[in-house]
Tab-separated table of C-alpha atoms and ligand atoms in Angstrom:
chain	number	residue	atom	x	y	z
A	19	UNK	CA	77.236	54.698	71.337
A	20	UNK	CA	79.051	58.121	71.238
A	21	UNK	CA	80.665	59.468	73.856
A	22	UNK	CA	81.386	63.595	74.307
A	23	UNK	CA	83.447	64.723	76.331
A	24	UNK	CA	84.458	69.016	76.375
A	25	UNK	CA	87.376	70.279	77.339
A	26	UNK	CA	89.267	73.964	76.729
A	27	UNK	CA	88.682	75.518	73.773
A	28	UNK	CA	92.137	77.386	74.228
A	29	UNK	CA	94.479	76.039	77.620
A	30	UNK	CA	95.832	77.558	79.790
A	31	UNK	CA	98.574	74.945	79.897
A	32	UNK	CA	98.338	75.006	75.860
A	33	UNK	CA	97.759	71.723	75.789
A	34	UNK	CA	100.143	70.061	78.676
A	35	UNK	CA	98.176	67.883	80.674
A	36	UNK	CA	97.004	69.671	83.140
A	37	UNK	CA	93.372	70.499	82.161
A	38	UNK	CA	91.301	67.778	83.680
A	39	UNK	CA	89.894	67.068	80.806
A	40	UNK	CA	93.580	64.630	80.851
A	41	UNK	CA	91.928	62.163	83.628
A	42	UNK	CA	88.424	61.476	81.716
A	43	UNK	CA	90.836	60.760	77.751
A	44	UNK	CA	93.171	58.846	80.497
A	45	UNK	CA	90.213	57.071	81.706
A	46	UNK	CA	88.953	56.273	78.464
A	47	UNK	CA	92.072	55.507	76.876
A	48	UNK	CA	92.245	52.245	79.571
A	49	UNK	CA	89.590	50.729	78.965
A	50	UNK	CA	89.673	51.151	75.394
A	51	UNK	CA	86.217	53.438	74.910
A	52	UNK	CA	86.678	55.748	71.153
A	53	UNK	CA	85.019	59.901	72.019
A	54	UNK	CA	84.404	62.638	70.753
A	55	UNK	CA	85.149	66.321	72.049
A	56	UNK	CA	83.754	69.489	72.044
A	57	UNK	CA	85.848	72.464	72.643
A	58	UNK	CA	84.241	74.947	74.539
A	59	UNK	CA	85.713	78.432	75.062
A	60	UNK	CA	85.510	80.358	78.705
A	61	UNK	CA	82.653	82.587	77.830
A	62	UNK	CA	80.646	79.623	76.027
A	63	UNK	CA	80.947	78.291	79.371
A	64	UNK	CA	79.457	80.425	81.429
A	65	UNK	CA	75.774	79.873	78.252
A	66	UNK	CA	73.609	77.930	79.856
A	67	UNK	CA	73.674	75.647	77.526
A	68	UNK	CA	76.680	75.016	79.273
A	69	UNK	CA	75.235	75.288	82.681
A	70	UNK	CA	72.659	72.806	82.021
A	71	UNK	CA	75.177	70.356	81.617
A	72	UNK	CA	77.548	72.069	84.546
A	73	UNK	CA	76.031	73.452	87.091
A	74	UNK	CA	79.213	75.241	87.987
A	75	UNK	CA	80.517	75.859	84.526
A	76	UNK	CA	83.591	74.407	83.487
A	77	UNK	CA	85.196	71.109	81.994
A	78	UNK	CA	85.695	68.536	81.515
A	79	UNK	CA	81.406	67.355	80.949
A	80	UNK	CA	80.593	63.837	79.707
A	81	UNK	CA	77.534	62.561	77.069
A	82	UNK	CA	77.155	59.441	76.539
A	83	UNK	CA	73.164	58.973	75.164
A	84	UNK	CA	71.013	59.864	77.161
A	85	UNK	CA	73.093	60.385	79.965
A	86	UNK	CA	75.360	63.484	80.991
A	87	UNK	CA	77.466	63.901	83.400
A	88	UNK	CA	80.006	66.355	85.170
A	89	UNK	CA	82.702	66.656	87.763
A	90	UNK	CA	85.637	64.375	87.030
A	91	UNK	CA	85.749	61.913	90.185
A	92	UNK	CA	82.041	60.440	89.281
A	93	UNK	CA	83.135	60.623	85.017
A	94	UNK	CA	85.687	58.126	86.068
A	95	UNK	CA	84.332	56.138	88.086
A	96	UNK	CA	81.352	55.944	85.894
A	97	UNK	CA	83.767	54.809	82.873
A	98	UNK	CA	85.356	52.497	85.738
A	99	UNK	CA	81.959	50.675	86.521
A	100	UNK	CA	80.701	50.553	83.438
A	101	UNK	CA	84.118	49.477	80.626
A	102	UNK	CA	86.315	46.516	82.328
A	103	UNK	CA	89.860	47.864	82.758
A	104	UNK	CA	90.135	50.010	85.329
A	105	UNK	CA	88.459	47.991	88.756
A	106	UNK	CA	88.856	45.161	90.228
A	107	UNK	CA	86.909	42.448	89.978
A	108	UNK	CA	87.316	41.010	93.608
A	109	UNK	CA	84.130	43.695	95.958
A	110	UNK	CA	86.718	44.343	98.899
A	111	UNK	CA	89.437	45.241	96.212
A	112	UNK	CA	87.241	46.938	94.182
A	113	UNK	CA	86.233	49.101	97.169
A	114	UNK	CA	88.727	49.950	98.362
A	115	UNK	CA	90.060	50.955	94.794
A	116	UNK	CA	87.253	53.526	94.758
A	117	UNK	CA	88.433	54.996	98.180
A	118	UNK	CA	91.468	55.213	96.931
A	119	UNK	CA	89.864	57.907	94.473
A	120	UNK	CA	88.111	59.858	96.674
A	121	UNK	CA	91.493	59.667	98.665
A	122	UNK	CA	92.925	61.003	96.267
A	123	UNK	CA	89.970	64.137	95.162
A	124	UNK	CA	88.927	64.820	98.555
A	125	UNK	CA	92.039	64.664	100.618
A	126	UNK	CA	95.289	64.957	98.336
A	127	UNK	CA	94.282	67.454	95.700
A	128	UNK	CA	93.175	70.393	97.810
A	129	UNK	CA	95.958	71.258	99.589
A	130	UNK	CA	97.941	71.208	95.906
A	131	UNK	CA	95.239	72.882	95.083
A	132	UNK	CA	95.391	75.620	97.368
A	133	UNK	CA	98.875	75.576	96.337
A	134	UNK	CA	98.283	76.306	92.915
A	135	UNK	CA	96.065	79.499	94.333
A	136	UNK	CA	98.629	80.472	96.558
A	137	UNK	CA	101.837	81.011	94.001
A	138	UNK	CA	99.764	82.042	91.024
A	139	UNK	CA	96.642	84.574	92.125
A	140	UNK	CA	98.277	85.779	95.473
A	141	UNK	CA	101.114	85.799	94.710
A	142	UNK	CA	100.918	89.733	94.717
A	143	UNK	CA	99.469	89.942	97.747
A	144	UNK	CA	101.091	91.261	101.109
A	145	UNK	CA	100.824	87.640	102.854
A	146	UNK	CA	101.999	85.938	100.708
A	147	UNK	CA	105.226	84.766	101.072
A	148	UNK	CA	104.555	84.267	104.524
A	149	UNK	CA	101.173	82.158	104.193
A	150	UNK	CA	103.288	79.871	101.200
A	151	UNK	CA	105.400	77.789	102.973
A	152	UNK	CA	102.251	77.133	105.477
A	153	UNK	CA	100.992	75.936	102.012
A	154	UNK	CA	103.675	74.266	100.732
A	155	UNK	CA	103.916	72.284	104.624
A	156	UNK	CA	100.617	70.977	103.618
A	157	UNK	CA	101.338	69.788	100.907
A	158	UNK	CA	104.088	67.709	102.623
A	159	UNK	CA	102.196	66.077	104.889
A	160	UNK	CA	99.248	64.630	102.500
A	161	UNK	CA	103.276	63.426	100.173
A	162	UNK	CA	104.516	62.532	103.644
A	163	UNK	CA	101.634	60.118	104.346
A	164	UNK	CA	101.471	58.825	100.671
A	165	UNK	CA	104.836	58.130	100.529
A	166	UNK	CA	104.542	56.278	103.217
A	167	UNK	CA	101.969	54.285	101.943
A	168	UNK	CA	103.307	53.391	98.873
A	169	UNK	CA	106.369	52.241	100.143
A	170	UNK	CA	108.201	50.067	97.654
A	171	UNK	CA	104.970	49.330	95.650
A	172	UNK	CA	103.680	49.922	91.693
A	173	UNK	CA	100.130	51.200	92.571
A	174	UNK	CA	98.540	51.939	96.380
A	175	UNK	CA	96.047	48.437	96.576
A	176	UNK	CA	97.603	45.784	94.169
A	177	UNK	CA	97.019	45.554	90.012
A	178	UNK	CA	96.357	49.259	88.458
A	179	UNK	CA	93.458	51.113	89.471
A	180	UNK	CA	91.061	54.019	89.113
A	181	UNK	CA	92.213	55.156	92.233
A	182	UNK	CA	95.906	55.095	91.155
A	183	UNK	CA	94.998	56.947	87.590
A	184	UNK	CA	93.223	59.959	89.873
A	185	UNK	CA	96.041	59.433	92.663
A	186	UNK	CA	98.443	60.310	89.120
A	187	UNK	CA	96.634	62.702	88.164
A	188	UNK	CA	96.698	64.430	90.733
A	189	UNK	CA	99.789	64.301	92.507
A	190	UNK	CA	100.948	66.104	88.351
A	191	UNK	CA	100.146	68.900	89.046
A	192	UNK	CA	103.574	69.340	91.502
A	193	UNK	CA	105.374	67.467	88.525
A	194	UNK	CA	106.540	71.355	87.538
A	195	UNK	CA	107.596	72.032	91.581
A	196	UNK	CA	109.765	70.763	93.641
A	197	UNK	CA	107.984	68.822	96.169
A	198	UNK	CA	107.941	65.517	94.535
A	199	UNK	CA	111.755	65.726	94.728
A	200	UNK	CA	111.662	64.389	98.432
A	201	UNK	CA	109.705	61.821	98.044
A	202	UNK	CA	111.562	59.635	95.183
A	203	UNK	CA	109.260	56.717	95.445
A	204	UNK	CA	106.427	58.864	94.197
A	205	UNK	CA	107.835	60.689	91.753
A	206	UNK	CA	108.584	56.595	90.448
A	207	UNK	CA	104.734	56.179	90.679
A	208	UNK	CA	103.989	59.251	88.999
A	209	UNK	CA	106.548	58.316	86.398
A	210	UNK	CA	105.105	54.720	85.612
A	211	UNK	CA	101.679	56.549	85.919
A	212	UNK	CA	102.641	58.924	82.684
A	213	UNK	CA	104.423	55.880	81.024
A	214	UNK	CA	101.633	53.965	80.479
A	215	UNK	CA	100.326	53.727	76.593
A	216	UNK	CA	96.793	55.441	77.259
A	217	UNK	CA	98.651	58.015	79.531
A	218	UNK	CA	100.530	58.750	76.744
A	219	UNK	CA	97.885	58.810	73.766
A	220	UNK	CA	95.401	61.067	76.561
A	221	UNK	CA	97.761	63.000	76.705
A	222	UNK	CA	99.030	63.355	72.655
A	223	UNK	CA	94.849	63.543	72.423
A	224	UNK	CA	94.797	67.075	74.602
A	225	UNK	CA	97.658	68.286	73.463
A	226	UNK	CA	96.390	68.642	69.204
A	227	UNK	CA	93.883	69.828	70.216
A	228	UNK	CA	96.131	73.260	70.161
A	229	UNK	CA	99.097	72.445	68.065
A	230	UNK	CA	97.038	70.934	65.121
A	231	UNK	CA	98.515	67.723	64.982
A	232	UNK	CA	96.349	65.057	64.311
A	233	UNK	CA	94.138	63.300	67.694
A	234	UNK	CA	95.066	59.530	68.413
A	235	UNK	CA	91.035	58.441	69.539
B	309	LIG	N1	85.540	69.287	90.747
B	309	LIG	C1	85.782	69.574	89.425
B	309	LIG	C2	86.662	70.460	88.273
B	309	LIG	C3	86.799	70.593	87.684
B	309	LIG	C4	87.796	72.157	87.132
B	309	LIG	O1	87.744	72.735	87.789
B	309	LIG	N2	87.627	72.054	85.380
B	309	LIG	C5	88.761	73.651	85.451
B	309	LIG	C6	89.303	72.542	84.394
B	309	LIG	S1	90.829	71.517	84.465
B	309	LIG	C7	88.032	74.972	84.443
B	309	LIG	O2	86.464	74.788	84.044
B	309	LIG	N3	88.085	75.882	85.231
B	309	LIG	C8	87.633	77.094	84.551
B	309	LIG	C9	86.723	77.719	85.513
B	309	LIG	O3	85.983	77.168	86.409
B	309	LIG	O4	85.750	79.049	84.687
B	309	LIG	C10	86.504	67.696	88.566
B	309	LIG	O5	87.492	67.490	88.920
B	309	LIG	O6	85.770	68.783	87.350
């Protein structure tokens, strides 16, 4: 059955991995499933046809036969459940991997997104300069906690899982800030994720949309 995802027709970062279709592409590459991409404009994202797929008018979405999903947490979880390669077979290890997916999306991503908002959208506000250090400290708190838990391990809980895919995807948002520098084990963790062939294929395929180079999927 053909899998179709949606992605930005014009991506704000020019396809350099920040748009969330990257994590869905990555999951599909990890499990070896081909997929098609339908590009949507910002205007089309807010029109009824897309809203029927995604009530909040965003990307990515995921279609497979008569199944339509939105939210990257749900999409990556679905891929990991349906195809082998992203969740361990052992029930407890599987539950822990899923826990890390939730931790990435519910606990680590929110302060990182808040920082992006503060830097990009609120920089001209009179209170921005005073607030920014507070927002950065909230990110640092989470990074310190995650760094302490990861320690010297390669991945968060045994073998690479959907939990690592999601956590790496979230941390990649900090790549161009200096915040990861204080946590070398997290920086190395992110680099390990980026070095995975499946991630590289996903990244290249997204970038190719905007550079015109042929995609790998
Ligand atoms: N929680 C959603 C967030 C989706 C989201 O924020 N998508 C962004 C692209 S990465 C988007 O469509 N932004 C355009 C908009 O919100 O109008 C998920 O994980 O799928």
